[in-house]
Short mmCIF file of C-alpha atoms in Angstrom, two decimals:
data_model
loop_
_atom_site.label_atom_id
_atom_site.label_comp_id
_atom_site.label_asym_id
_atom_site.label_seq_id
_atom_site.Cartn_x
_atom_site.Cartn_y
_atom_site.Cartn_z
CA MET A 695 -225.42 27.47 160.99
CA ALA A 696 -225.09 25.86 164.43
CA TYR A 697 -221.65 24.34 163.91
CA ASP A 698 -218.10 25.50 163.27
CA PRO A 699 -216.89 24.71 159.71
CA ILE A 700 -213.51 23.58 160.97
CA TRP A 701 -212.39 22.52 157.49
CA MET A 702 -212.12 26.20 156.54
CA GLN A 703 -209.13 26.53 158.86
CA ASP A 704 -206.90 25.11 156.11
CA PRO A 705 -208.14 26.54 152.78
CA ALA A 706 -205.22 25.00 150.90
CA LYS A 707 -206.82 21.58 151.40
CA LEU A 708 -210.15 22.53 149.85
CA ASN A 709 -211.35 22.04 146.29
CA LYS A 710 -212.84 25.08 144.61
CA PHE A 711 -216.44 23.93 145.04
CA GLU A 712 -216.01 24.11 148.82
CA PHE A 713 -215.64 27.88 148.50
CA VAL A 714 -218.78 27.99 146.36
CA LYS A 715 -220.69 26.17 149.10
CA MET A 716 -219.35 28.42 151.86
CA GLU A 717 -220.15 31.57 149.91
CA LYS A 718 -223.80 30.52 149.71
CA ASP A 719 -225.43 27.43 151.15
CA GLY A 720 -226.84 25.12 148.51
CA LEU A 721 -230.29 25.37 150.07
CA ASP A 722 -230.36 29.12 149.40
CA VAL A 723 -230.68 28.44 145.70
CA ILE A 724 -234.25 27.17 146.16
CA ARG A 725 -235.53 30.66 146.98
CA ASP A 726 -233.39 32.15 144.21
CA ILE A 727 -234.99 29.76 141.74
CA ILE A 728 -238.49 30.74 142.83
CA GLU A 729 -237.96 34.49 143.13
CA THR A 730 -235.39 35.20 140.41
CA TYR A 731 -234.42 32.53 137.91
CA ALA A 732 -237.95 31.28 137.23
CA GLN A 733 -238.91 34.88 136.45
CA GLN A 734 -235.83 35.85 134.43
CA GLY A 735 -235.15 32.55 132.67
CA TYR A 736 -232.25 30.20 132.04
CA GLU A 737 -229.81 32.84 130.82
CA SER A 738 -229.99 34.63 134.18
CA ILE A 739 -228.54 31.68 136.15
CA PRO A 740 -224.87 32.13 137.21
CA GLU A 741 -222.60 29.11 136.77
CA ASP A 742 -222.04 28.73 140.52
CA ASP A 743 -225.77 28.54 141.11
CA LYS A 744 -226.16 25.92 138.40
CA GLY A 745 -223.91 23.81 140.61
CA ARG A 746 -226.09 24.62 143.62
CA PHE A 747 -229.22 23.56 141.73
CA LYS A 748 -228.43 20.03 142.92
CA TRP A 749 -229.69 21.04 146.38
CA ALA A 750 -233.06 21.64 144.72
CA GLY A 751 -232.85 18.12 143.29
CA VAL A 752 -232.01 19.38 139.82
CA TYR A 753 -229.27 18.80 137.25
CA GLU A 754 -228.80 20.35 133.84
CA GLN A 755 -229.91 18.00 131.11
CA LYS A 756 -227.78 17.15 128.08
CA PRO A 757 -227.28 19.19 126.00
CA LYS A 758 -227.11 22.23 128.26
CA ASP A 759 -229.83 24.10 126.43
CA GLY A 760 -232.12 25.18 129.26
CA HIS A 761 -233.70 21.82 130.12
CA PHE A 762 -233.27 20.10 133.46
CA MET A 763 -233.58 16.72 135.14
CA MET A 764 -235.27 16.54 138.55
CA ARG A 765 -235.42 13.76 141.16
CA ILE A 766 -238.27 13.40 143.64
CA ARG A 767 -237.54 11.90 147.07
CA ILE A 768 -239.77 8.93 147.92
CA ASN A 769 -239.02 7.62 151.42
CA SER A 770 -238.61 3.83 151.18
CA GLY A 771 -240.30 4.18 147.79
CA ILE A 772 -243.74 4.37 149.44
CA MET A 773 -246.24 6.89 148.05
CA SER A 774 -250.00 7.36 148.12
CA ALA A 775 -252.21 7.27 145.04
CA ALA A 776 -252.77 11.02 145.46
CA GLN A 777 -249.02 11.63 145.46
CA ALA A 778 -248.62 9.40 142.42
CA ARG A 779 -251.28 11.33 140.52
CA THR A 780 -249.51 14.58 141.32
CA LEU A 781 -246.27 13.11 139.99
CA ALA A 782 -248.09 12.06 136.82
CA ASP A 783 -249.59 15.55 136.47
CA ILE A 784 -246.14 17.16 136.69
CA ALA A 785 -244.76 14.81 134.06
CA GLU A 786 -247.62 15.62 131.69
CA LEU A 787 -247.48 19.37 132.24
CA TYR A 788 -243.73 19.85 132.14
CA GLY A 789 -241.81 16.63 131.41
CA ARG A 790 -243.24 15.34 128.12
CA SER A 791 -244.98 12.59 130.14
CA LEU A 792 -241.67 10.77 130.72
CA MET A 793 -241.01 9.22 134.15
CA ASP A 794 -238.08 7.11 135.35
CA VAL A 795 -237.87 4.97 138.48
CA THR A 796 -234.31 5.21 139.81
CA THR A 797 -232.14 2.69 141.62
CA ARG A 798 -232.72 4.71 144.80
CA GLN A 799 -236.52 4.50 144.65
CA ALA A 800 -236.89 8.08 143.40
CA ILE A 801 -238.97 9.35 140.50
CA GLN A 802 -236.97 11.25 137.90
CA TYR A 803 -238.16 13.77 135.32
CA HIS A 804 -236.55 15.19 132.20
CA TRP A 805 -237.28 18.15 129.91
CA LEU A 806 -238.12 20.58 132.73
CA ARG A 807 -237.41 24.31 132.46
CA VAL A 808 -236.51 26.67 135.28
CA GLU A 809 -239.72 28.60 134.66
CA ASP A 810 -241.63 25.43 135.65
CA PHE A 811 -239.96 24.94 139.02
CA PRO A 812 -242.12 27.14 141.30
CA ASP A 813 -245.30 25.36 140.26
CA ILE A 814 -243.59 21.96 140.48
CA PHE A 815 -242.28 22.70 143.99
CA ASN A 816 -245.73 23.88 145.04
CA ARG A 817 -247.52 20.85 143.62
CA LEU A 818 -245.07 18.53 145.35
CA GLU A 819 -245.31 20.28 148.71
CA GLN A 820 -249.11 20.16 148.63
CA VAL A 821 -248.94 16.34 148.74
CA GLY A 822 -245.93 16.07 151.06
CA LEU A 823 -243.26 15.38 148.45
CA TYR A 824 -239.99 17.19 147.74
CA SER A 825 -237.16 17.29 145.26
CA TYR A 826 -235.01 19.22 147.73
CA GLU A 827 -231.67 17.55 148.50
CA ALA A 828 -232.38 14.61 146.23
CA CYS A 829 -228.97 15.58 144.83
CA GLY A 830 -226.03 17.59 146.19
CA ASP A 831 -223.50 17.26 149.02
CA CYS A 832 -226.13 16.45 151.61
CA PRO A 833 -228.19 13.54 152.96
CA ARG A 834 -230.10 12.32 149.92
CA THR A 835 -233.19 10.15 149.54
CA ILE A 836 -233.30 7.54 152.30
CA VAL A 837 -233.95 4.15 150.77
CA GLY A 838 -235.66 1.36 152.62
CA ASN A 839 -237.70 -1.79 152.37
CA PRO A 840 -240.43 -1.07 149.80
CA LEU A 841 -242.56 -3.73 151.50
CA ALA A 842 -242.26 -2.10 154.93
CA GLY A 843 -245.35 -2.82 157.00
CA ILE A 844 -246.62 -5.69 154.84
CA ASP A 845 -243.49 -7.82 154.54
CA PRO A 846 -243.60 -11.38 155.94
CA ASN A 847 -239.78 -11.24 155.96
CA GLU A 848 -239.25 -8.11 158.06
CA LEU A 849 -238.42 -7.94 161.74
CA MET A 850 -240.31 -4.67 162.10
CA ASP A 851 -242.01 -1.97 160.06
CA THR A 852 -239.34 0.67 159.36
CA THR A 853 -241.65 3.22 157.71
CA ASP A 854 -241.74 5.56 160.71
CA LEU A 855 -237.98 5.26 161.27
CA VAL A 856 -237.20 6.24 157.70
CA ASN A 857 -239.60 9.18 157.96
CA GLU A 858 -238.08 10.28 161.27
CA VAL A 859 -234.55 10.31 159.90
CA ASN A 860 -235.69 11.97 156.68
CA ASP A 861 -237.59 14.69 158.53
CA PHE A 862 -234.58 15.48 160.70
CA PHE A 863 -232.10 15.89 157.85
CA LEU A 864 -234.30 17.38 155.13
CA LEU A 865 -233.53 21.13 154.75
CA ASN A 866 -231.41 20.98 157.92
CA ARG A 867 -228.65 23.55 157.40
CA ASP A 868 -226.45 21.87 159.98
CA PHE A 869 -225.99 19.07 157.45
CA SER A 870 -226.48 20.76 154.08
CA ASN A 871 -222.74 21.15 153.46
CA LEU A 872 -221.18 17.71 153.59
CA PRO A 873 -217.92 16.86 151.80
CA ARG A 874 -219.83 14.92 149.15
CA LYS A 875 -223.08 13.06 148.47
CA TYR A 876 -224.36 11.00 151.38
CA LYS A 877 -226.69 8.03 151.06
CA MET A 878 -228.52 6.16 153.81
CA SER A 879 -230.65 3.03 153.94
CA ILE A 880 -232.85 1.63 156.71
CA SER A 881 -234.48 -1.77 156.39
CA ALA A 882 -235.51 -4.66 158.63
CA ASN A 883 -236.02 -7.06 155.72
CA ILE A 884 -233.91 -10.20 156.01
CA TYR A 885 -233.16 -10.24 152.27
CA ASN A 886 -231.37 -6.88 152.15
CA ASN A 887 -234.01 -5.07 150.09
CA ALA A 888 -232.25 -1.72 150.62
CA HIS A 889 -228.80 -2.82 149.40
CA ALA A 890 -227.02 -1.97 152.66
CA GLU A 891 -223.45 -2.56 151.51
CA ILE A 892 -223.43 0.23 148.91
CA ASN A 893 -224.69 3.01 151.19
CA ASP A 894 -222.65 5.50 153.20
CA LEU A 895 -224.68 4.51 156.25
CA ALA A 896 -227.00 1.51 156.42
CA PHE A 897 -229.10 -0.05 159.15
CA THR A 898 -229.85 -3.77 158.83
CA PRO A 899 -231.97 -6.13 160.96
CA ALA A 900 -230.51 -7.72 164.07
CA VAL A 901 -231.55 -9.10 167.45
CA LYS A 902 -229.76 -9.23 170.79
CA ILE A 903 -230.51 -10.76 174.17
CA ILE A 904 -230.56 -7.91 176.69
CA ASP A 905 -231.66 -8.54 180.29
CA ASP A 906 -232.85 -12.02 179.28
CA GLU A 907 -235.14 -10.65 176.57
CA GLU A 908 -234.69 -10.72 172.81
CA VAL A 909 -234.62 -7.16 171.51
CA ILE A 910 -235.19 -6.32 167.85
CA GLY A 911 -232.85 -3.67 166.52
CA PHE A 912 -230.21 -2.94 163.94
CA HIS A 913 -226.59 -3.24 163.00
CA ALA A 914 -224.94 -0.28 161.30
CA HIS A 915 -222.69 -0.36 158.25
CA VAL A 916 -220.56 2.60 157.16
CA GLY A 917 -218.53 3.63 154.14
CA GLY A 918 -220.23 1.90 151.24
CA GLY A 919 -220.41 3.39 147.77
CA LEU A 920 -219.83 2.68 144.09
CA SER A 921 -218.38 4.98 141.39
CA ALA A 922 -214.83 4.55 140.06
CA LYS A 923 -213.51 3.24 143.40
CA PRO A 924 -216.25 1.09 144.91
CA HIS A 925 -216.21 0.15 148.59
CA LEU A 926 -218.43 -2.25 150.49
CA ALA A 927 -219.74 -0.79 153.74
CA GLN A 928 -218.12 -2.10 156.91
CA LYS A 929 -220.08 -3.20 159.95
CA LEU A 930 -219.73 -1.37 163.24
CA ASP A 931 -219.61 -3.43 166.44
CA MET A 932 -222.80 -1.88 167.78
CA PHE A 933 -226.34 -3.03 168.47
CA ILE A 934 -228.81 -0.21 167.92
CA ARG A 935 -232.34 -0.11 169.25
CA PRO A 936 -234.93 1.41 166.90
CA GLU A 937 -235.27 4.52 169.05
CA GLU A 938 -231.51 5.12 168.73
CA VAL A 939 -231.27 4.96 164.94
CA LEU A 940 -231.59 8.73 164.55
CA LYS A 941 -228.90 9.34 167.18
CA VAL A 942 -226.48 7.10 165.31
CA ALA A 943 -227.37 8.69 161.98
CA ILE A 944 -226.70 12.16 163.40
CA GLY A 945 -223.40 11.01 164.89
CA VAL A 946 -222.09 9.36 161.73
CA THR A 947 -223.15 12.30 159.58
CA THR A 948 -221.53 14.77 161.99
CA LEU A 949 -218.22 12.90 161.85
CA PHE A 950 -218.38 12.91 158.07
CA ARG A 951 -219.24 16.61 157.91
CA ASP A 952 -216.43 17.67 160.24
CA ASN A 953 -213.71 15.21 159.24
CA GLY A 954 -214.43 14.10 155.69
CA PHE A 955 -211.96 14.95 152.95
CA ARG A 956 -212.68 18.10 150.94
CA GLU A 957 -209.51 18.48 148.89
CA LYS A 958 -210.55 16.41 145.87
CA ARG A 959 -214.15 15.88 144.78
CA HIS A 960 -213.43 12.34 143.62
CA HIS A 961 -211.92 11.46 147.01
CA ALA A 962 -214.50 12.94 149.36
CA ARG A 963 -217.12 10.26 150.09
CA LEU A 964 -217.38 8.77 153.56
CA LYS A 965 -215.81 5.55 152.26
CA PHE A 966 -212.45 7.30 151.96
CA LEU A 967 -212.59 8.56 155.55
CA ILE A 968 -213.42 5.04 156.77
CA ALA A 969 -210.54 3.62 154.72
CA ALA A 970 -208.13 6.18 156.16
CA TRP A 971 -209.18 5.88 159.80
CA GLY A 972 -210.20 2.23 159.91
CA VAL A 973 -213.64 1.14 161.04
CA GLU A 974 -212.60 0.59 164.68
CA ALA A 975 -211.18 4.09 165.02
CA PHE A 976 -214.29 5.50 163.37
CA GLN A 977 -216.50 3.70 165.87
CA ASN A 978 -214.37 4.97 168.76
CA ARG A 979 -214.82 8.54 167.55
CA LEU A 980 -218.53 7.92 167.05
CA GLU A 981 -219.02 6.62 170.58
CA GLU A 982 -217.05 9.54 171.98
CA LEU A 983 -219.64 11.73 170.30
CA ILE A 984 -222.89 9.86 171.05
CA GLY A 985 -222.02 7.47 173.88
CA LYS A 986 -221.28 3.75 174.15
CA PHE A 987 -223.54 1.13 172.61
CA PRO A 988 -223.93 -2.59 173.23
CA THR A 989 -221.81 -4.80 170.99
CA ARG A 990 -223.33 -6.44 167.93
CA GLY A 991 -226.09 -8.98 168.32
CA GLU A 992 -227.23 -11.62 165.85
CA ASP A 993 -227.32 -10.49 162.25
CA LYS A 994 -230.67 -11.44 160.71
CA THR A 995 -229.82 -10.75 157.06
CA VAL A 996 -229.83 -14.17 155.40
CA GLY A 997 -229.45 -13.38 151.71
CA TRP A 998 -230.18 -10.96 148.90
CA GLN A 999 -233.16 -10.91 146.58
CA ALA A 1000 -231.94 -7.76 144.81
CA ALA A 1001 -235.29 -6.05 145.50
CA TYR A 1002 -237.21 -8.05 142.90
CA PHE A 1003 -240.84 -8.91 143.62
CA ASP A 1004 -242.32 -10.11 140.31
CA GLY A 1005 -245.70 -11.75 140.59
CA VAL A 1006 -248.42 -12.13 143.21
CA HIS A 1007 -247.37 -12.72 146.84
CA PRO A 1008 -249.12 -12.94 150.22
CA GLN A 1009 -248.60 -10.12 152.69
CA LYS A 1010 -248.20 -10.70 156.39
CA GLN A 1011 -251.77 -9.46 156.72
CA SER A 1012 -254.05 -12.45 156.19
CA GLY A 1013 -256.04 -12.35 152.97
CA LEU A 1014 -254.06 -9.50 151.39
CA PHE A 1015 -251.53 -9.71 148.58
CA TYR A 1016 -248.96 -7.55 146.82
CA ILE A 1017 -248.20 -7.61 143.11
CA GLY A 1018 -244.67 -6.89 141.94
CA LEU A 1019 -244.56 -5.23 138.53
CA ASN A 1020 -241.71 -4.95 136.06
CA VAL A 1021 -241.08 -1.48 134.65
CA PRO A 1022 -238.92 -2.19 131.58
CA ILE A 1023 -235.56 -0.43 132.08
CA GLY A 1024 -237.23 1.67 134.79
CA ARG A 1025 -239.10 3.91 132.36
CA LEU A 1026 -242.83 4.52 131.97
CA ASP A 1027 -245.12 7.36 130.98
CA SER A 1028 -247.45 9.49 133.06
CA HIS A 1029 -250.57 7.77 131.71
CA GLU A 1030 -249.31 4.39 132.90
CA PHE A 1031 -248.31 5.85 136.25
CA ARG A 1032 -251.77 7.36 136.73
CA GLN A 1033 -253.42 4.07 135.83
CA LEU A 1034 -251.31 2.34 138.47
CA ALA A 1035 -252.38 4.96 141.01
CA ASP A 1036 -256.01 4.34 140.09
CA ALA A 1037 -255.51 0.59 140.48
CA ALA A 1038 -253.87 1.06 143.88
CA GLU A 1039 -256.82 3.10 145.09
CA GLN A 1040 -259.58 1.01 143.54
CA TYR A 1041 -258.29 -2.45 144.36
CA GLY A 1042 -255.58 -2.10 147.02
CA ASP A 1043 -254.53 -0.03 150.01
CA GLY A 1044 -254.01 3.13 147.95
CA LEU A 1045 -250.21 2.86 147.92
CA LEU A 1046 -247.58 2.43 145.20
CA ARG A 1047 -244.07 1.38 146.11
CA THR A 1048 -240.93 1.84 144.05
CA THR A 1049 -237.97 -0.51 144.38
CA MET A 1050 -234.21 -0.29 144.01
CA SER A 1051 -234.55 -2.56 140.98
CA GLN A 1052 -236.42 0.29 139.20
CA ASN A 1053 -239.78 -1.44 139.52
CA ILE A 1054 -243.17 -0.83 141.20
CA VAL A 1055 -245.26 -2.81 143.68
CA LEU A 1056 -249.02 -2.60 144.28
CA THR A 1057 -250.06 -3.60 147.80
CA GLY A 1058 -253.01 -4.40 150.03
CA ILE A 1059 -254.97 -6.26 147.36
CA PRO A 1060 -257.64 -8.70 148.61
CA GLU A 1061 -257.55 -12.13 147.01
CA TYR A 1062 -260.91 -11.58 145.35
CA HIS A 1063 -259.51 -8.57 143.41
CA ILE A 1064 -256.35 -10.22 142.10
CA ASP A 1065 -257.77 -11.42 138.79
CA GLU A 1066 -259.30 -8.00 138.12
CA VAL A 1067 -255.97 -6.29 138.72
CA LEU A 1068 -254.07 -8.75 136.54
CA ALA A 1069 -256.52 -8.09 133.70
CA LEU A 1070 -255.95 -4.32 133.71
CA PRO A 1071 -254.59 -3.03 130.37
CA VAL A 1072 -251.71 -1.19 132.07
CA LEU A 1073 -250.41 -4.51 133.41
CA GLN A 1074 -249.84 -5.84 129.93
CA ARG A 1075 -246.62 -3.84 129.61
CA ILE A 1076 -245.95 -3.02 133.26
CA THR A 1077 -246.37 -6.68 133.95
CA PRO A 1078 -246.05 -8.97 136.98
CA HIS A 1079 -244.88 -11.73 134.64
CA PRO A 1080 -242.03 -10.24 132.58
CA LYS A 1081 -239.73 -12.20 130.33
CA PRO A 1082 -236.63 -13.41 132.20
CA PHE A 1083 -233.98 -11.03 130.89
CA MET A 1084 -236.20 -7.96 130.76
CA SER A 1085 -237.20 -8.69 134.34
CA ARG A 1086 -233.62 -8.31 135.59
CA THR A 1087 -232.19 -5.56 133.36
CA VAL A 1088 -231.31 -2.25 135.02
CA SER A 1089 -230.02 0.89 133.33
CA CYS A 1090 -228.90 4.38 134.26
CA THR A 1091 -230.15 7.41 132.31
CA GLY A 1092 -227.31 7.34 129.78
CA ASN A 1093 -226.19 10.11 127.47
CA GLU A 1094 -229.70 10.72 126.18
CA PHE A 1095 -230.06 13.15 129.09
CA CYS A 1096 -227.03 12.85 131.39
CA ASN A 1097 -224.01 15.11 130.84
CA LEU A 1098 -221.69 12.62 132.53
CA ALA A 1099 -222.61 9.55 130.49
CA ILE A 1100 -220.36 8.52 127.62
CA VAL A 1101 -222.87 6.26 125.86
CA GLU A 1102 -226.60 5.69 125.47
CA THR A 1103 -227.84 3.01 127.87
CA LYS A 1104 -231.64 2.91 128.29
CA GLU A 1105 -232.68 1.85 124.81
CA ARG A 1106 -229.60 -0.31 124.37
CA ALA A 1107 -230.44 -2.15 127.58
CA ARG A 1108 -233.97 -2.69 126.30
CA ARG A 1109 -232.72 -4.06 122.98
CA VAL A 1110 -230.23 -6.37 124.68
CA ALA A 1111 -232.90 -7.75 127.02
CA ASP A 1112 -235.27 -8.31 124.09
CA TYR A 1113 -232.52 -10.06 122.12
CA LEU A 1114 -231.59 -12.37 124.99
CA ASP A 1115 -235.23 -13.20 125.71
CA GLU A 1116 -235.62 -14.16 122.06
CA HIS A 1117 -232.40 -16.18 121.74
CA ILE A 1118 -232.08 -17.85 125.15
CA THR A 1119 -235.44 -19.36 125.98
CA ASP A 1120 -234.56 -22.43 128.04
CA LEU A 1121 -232.59 -21.01 130.98
CA ASP A 1122 -234.24 -21.44 134.38
CA GLU A 1123 -232.11 -18.77 136.05
CA GLN A 1124 -232.78 -15.02 135.94
CA ILE A 1125 -229.53 -13.15 135.30
CA ARG A 1126 -229.16 -9.60 136.61
CA ILE A 1127 -227.69 -7.37 133.88
CA HIS A 1128 -226.90 -3.71 134.66
CA PHE A 1129 -225.85 -0.95 132.26
CA ILE A 1130 -224.06 2.26 133.24
CA GLY A 1131 -222.96 5.09 130.98
CA CYS A 1132 -220.10 6.42 133.12
CA PRO A 1133 -218.03 5.48 136.18
CA ASN A 1134 -220.49 7.15 138.59
CA ALA A 1135 -222.49 3.91 138.40
CA CYS A 1136 -226.05 5.13 138.98
CA GLY A 1137 -227.09 1.82 137.40
CA GLN A 1138 -225.16 -0.06 140.12
CA LYS A 1139 -223.15 -2.12 137.65
CA HIS A 1140 -220.74 -3.40 140.31
CA VAL A 1141 -223.31 -5.61 142.05
CA ALA A 1142 -224.78 -7.23 138.93
CA ASP A 1143 -224.29 -10.77 137.71
CA ILE A 1144 -223.17 -9.07 134.50
CA GLY A 1145 -222.35 -5.38 134.58
CA LEU A 1146 -221.65 -3.27 131.51
CA GLN A 1147 -219.89 0.09 131.73
CA GLY A 1148 -219.97 2.42 128.76
CA SER A 1149 -216.84 3.58 126.99
CA LEU A 1150 -215.66 4.35 123.47
CA VAL A 1151 -213.51 2.38 121.05
CA LYS A 1152 -211.74 3.53 117.91
CA THR A 1153 -212.73 1.85 114.65
CA GLU A 1154 -212.11 2.54 110.97
CA GLN A 1155 -215.40 4.43 110.99
CA GLY A 1156 -214.33 6.53 113.98
CA MET A 1157 -215.16 6.34 117.68
CA VAL A 1158 -218.14 4.14 118.53
CA ASP A 1159 -219.95 3.18 121.72
CA ALA A 1160 -218.45 0.23 123.55
CA PHE A 1161 -218.72 -1.53 126.89
CA ASP A 1162 -216.47 -3.17 129.44
CA ILE A 1163 -218.02 -6.32 130.89
CA ALA A 1164 -217.80 -7.38 134.54
CA VAL A 1165 -219.14 -10.60 136.07
CA GLY A 1166 -219.92 -12.01 139.50
CA GLY A 1167 -221.36 -9.21 141.66
CA ILE A 1168 -223.66 -9.80 144.62
CA LEU A 1169 -224.76 -8.17 147.88
CA GLY A 1170 -225.84 -9.69 151.18
CA PRO A 1171 -223.81 -11.82 153.61
CA ASN A 1172 -221.25 -12.78 150.94
CA ALA A 1173 -221.14 -9.43 149.17
CA ARG A 1174 -218.53 -8.84 146.49
CA PHE A 1175 -218.20 -6.54 143.52
CA ASN A 1176 -217.99 -8.06 140.08
CA THR A 1177 -214.72 -8.56 138.23
CA THR A 1178 -214.05 -6.59 135.06
CA LEU A 1179 -212.89 -8.67 132.11
CA LYS A 1180 -210.38 -7.54 129.52
CA GLY A 1181 -211.71 -6.93 126.05
CA ARG A 1182 -213.87 -3.93 125.21
CA VAL A 1183 -217.02 -4.87 123.29
CA LYS A 1184 -218.54 -2.62 120.63
CA GLY A 1185 -222.06 -1.62 121.53
CA ASP A 1186 -223.67 -3.32 118.54
CA ASP A 1187 -221.88 -6.57 119.45
CA VAL A 1188 -223.05 -6.65 123.07
CA PRO A 1189 -226.19 -8.80 122.49
CA TYR A 1190 -224.28 -11.55 120.70
CA VAL A 1191 -221.35 -11.48 123.14
CA LEU A 1192 -223.64 -11.74 126.15
CA GLU A 1193 -225.54 -14.56 124.48
CA GLN A 1194 -222.31 -16.52 124.08
CA LEU A 1195 -221.22 -15.87 127.68
CA LEU A 1196 -224.61 -17.02 128.92
CA ARG A 1197 -224.45 -20.14 126.77
CA PHE A 1198 -221.07 -20.86 128.38
CA TYR A 1199 -222.80 -20.67 131.77
CA LYS A 1200 -225.76 -22.76 130.60
CA GLU A 1201 -223.59 -25.51 129.13
CA GLU A 1202 -221.07 -25.74 131.97
CA ARG A 1203 -223.26 -25.20 135.04
CA LYS A 1204 -224.18 -27.94 137.48
CA ALA A 1205 -227.82 -28.76 138.18
CA ASN A 1206 -229.64 -25.75 139.66
CA GLU A 1207 -226.39 -23.79 139.93
CA THR A 1208 -226.97 -20.05 140.05
CA PHE A 1209 -224.91 -17.72 137.91
CA HIS A 1210 -223.08 -16.40 140.96
CA SER A 1211 -222.34 -19.88 142.30
CA PHE A 1212 -221.07 -20.84 138.86
CA PHE A 1213 -218.84 -17.77 138.80
CA LEU A 1214 -217.40 -18.66 142.20
CA ARG A 1215 -216.73 -22.23 141.09
CA VAL A 1216 -215.10 -21.58 137.71
CA GLY A 1217 -213.58 -18.18 138.51
CA ALA A 1218 -213.11 -14.98 136.54
CA ASP A 1219 -210.32 -16.57 134.49
CA ALA A 1220 -212.76 -18.99 132.88
CA PHE A 1221 -215.03 -16.11 131.87
CA GLN A 1222 -212.02 -14.19 130.61
CA GLN A 1223 -210.92 -17.09 128.46
CA ARG A 1224 -214.39 -17.47 127.00
CA LEU A 1225 -214.72 -13.73 126.28
CA THR A 1226 -211.32 -13.69 124.59
CA GLU A 1227 -212.42 -16.58 122.36
CA ILE A 1228 -215.69 -14.85 121.49
CA LEU A 1229 -213.96 -11.60 120.53
CA ALA A 1230 -211.31 -13.42 118.49
CA ALA A 1231 -213.93 -15.05 116.27
CA PRO A 1232 -216.22 -13.31 113.77
CA ILE A 1233 -219.15 -11.69 115.60
CA GLY A 1234 -222.67 -12.79 114.72
#
């Protein structure tokens, strides 16, 4: 440890997990897993070390019966076909062939056992992949533009920048004990493909005239995050050259490590420090630490495409194309994943790219191969031409595997999307619908057109799954979180209720009016009135 843990000077202001982390660094559990717990089995794991398993990228799966969930870091979502095949192998050997694409471009497994971990770690390391610090109070997977290097709408290729920042922080014990989880994004795409506003630290594309020359660089945003108290990241008044991104990342992370709140786990993210200090004071402290920077330049973010890339699109390289594929509710099996890896290698540039919309992109495909790729059997389900509602439905893991989730989400989201695609067939707008099973919001409900958060409601038959509905979320230049409506909806009634809300939009919208524009025009009160009417009448 090359720093002084100054927060230990006042132990009364620390939650109990801070003492667990100081007693043994979370990274130390990786060796304990390999040398002890994998040999002696699940029953040998102390409770404190189960908490530290997050630093290995691992959570206990529900129910707590010896199975685990694991996340694999994928920088900017970009992986080689060889890496993808290794991921498929691991799923087949240890994870019942199940693979999830997460909203942070990671690959997630279920059904793993601690005895499996040494071989999994070894297989990952052999192809340059890691689960380490994909979870825990540390810098997690760095998300970025999944089209980096091929994107006609990027100011520069950020692949090397993301890798540089990742390589600095990964397994770095100077930053393995932060107050809470810490999420970064780096993208030069003008349509905000890395969802800057909901990250603790985000770098977005900008330009500035310096010495009579236009310089491409970044603006920095700090303090974003979702969960029960969502905050949009705030922009610092700094222009950052590409070669200074790492310096800024180190500075912001250092301030968070040394000054972030550690008294209450639910009040420890960077967003709470920014709210307490104010963004100007935070920047002053940052520049005291790393030096002064030029003031902001011209922001080049022009909108938000929510990281959706369905269909066939030209790359910035002449004659090459990328194909955006829909992975229904972010879940596929290892056989499909391997077939996509084979397609990437046979027809494209040998890369697969995961997106923050839980989907996959194949890249570097010459025009003369497009028809062959589109005819592949695997693309019949993992399709570039999904039905409208399935194409924009996102879901967290839900209580099938997650100990924090209150309700099941994955299959319910699938059923809702199928229902809406069957019952609303003449809407020319794709509506983003996100499901989450608990307030932690891994499914990013707050930024959806329609977000559904799981809960329970009491009925004559007992407690049943239910959802709170929120409308009107968006990111980009006019970012705002959606507004939660009053009136909890039983899970089985969700398809019909959403159908009626969408018919309200369809019937009252102006020509070519998007759902978000409609929401801004009519307001949350109009949606509230319509929901109240729907719930007051017989359902179905």
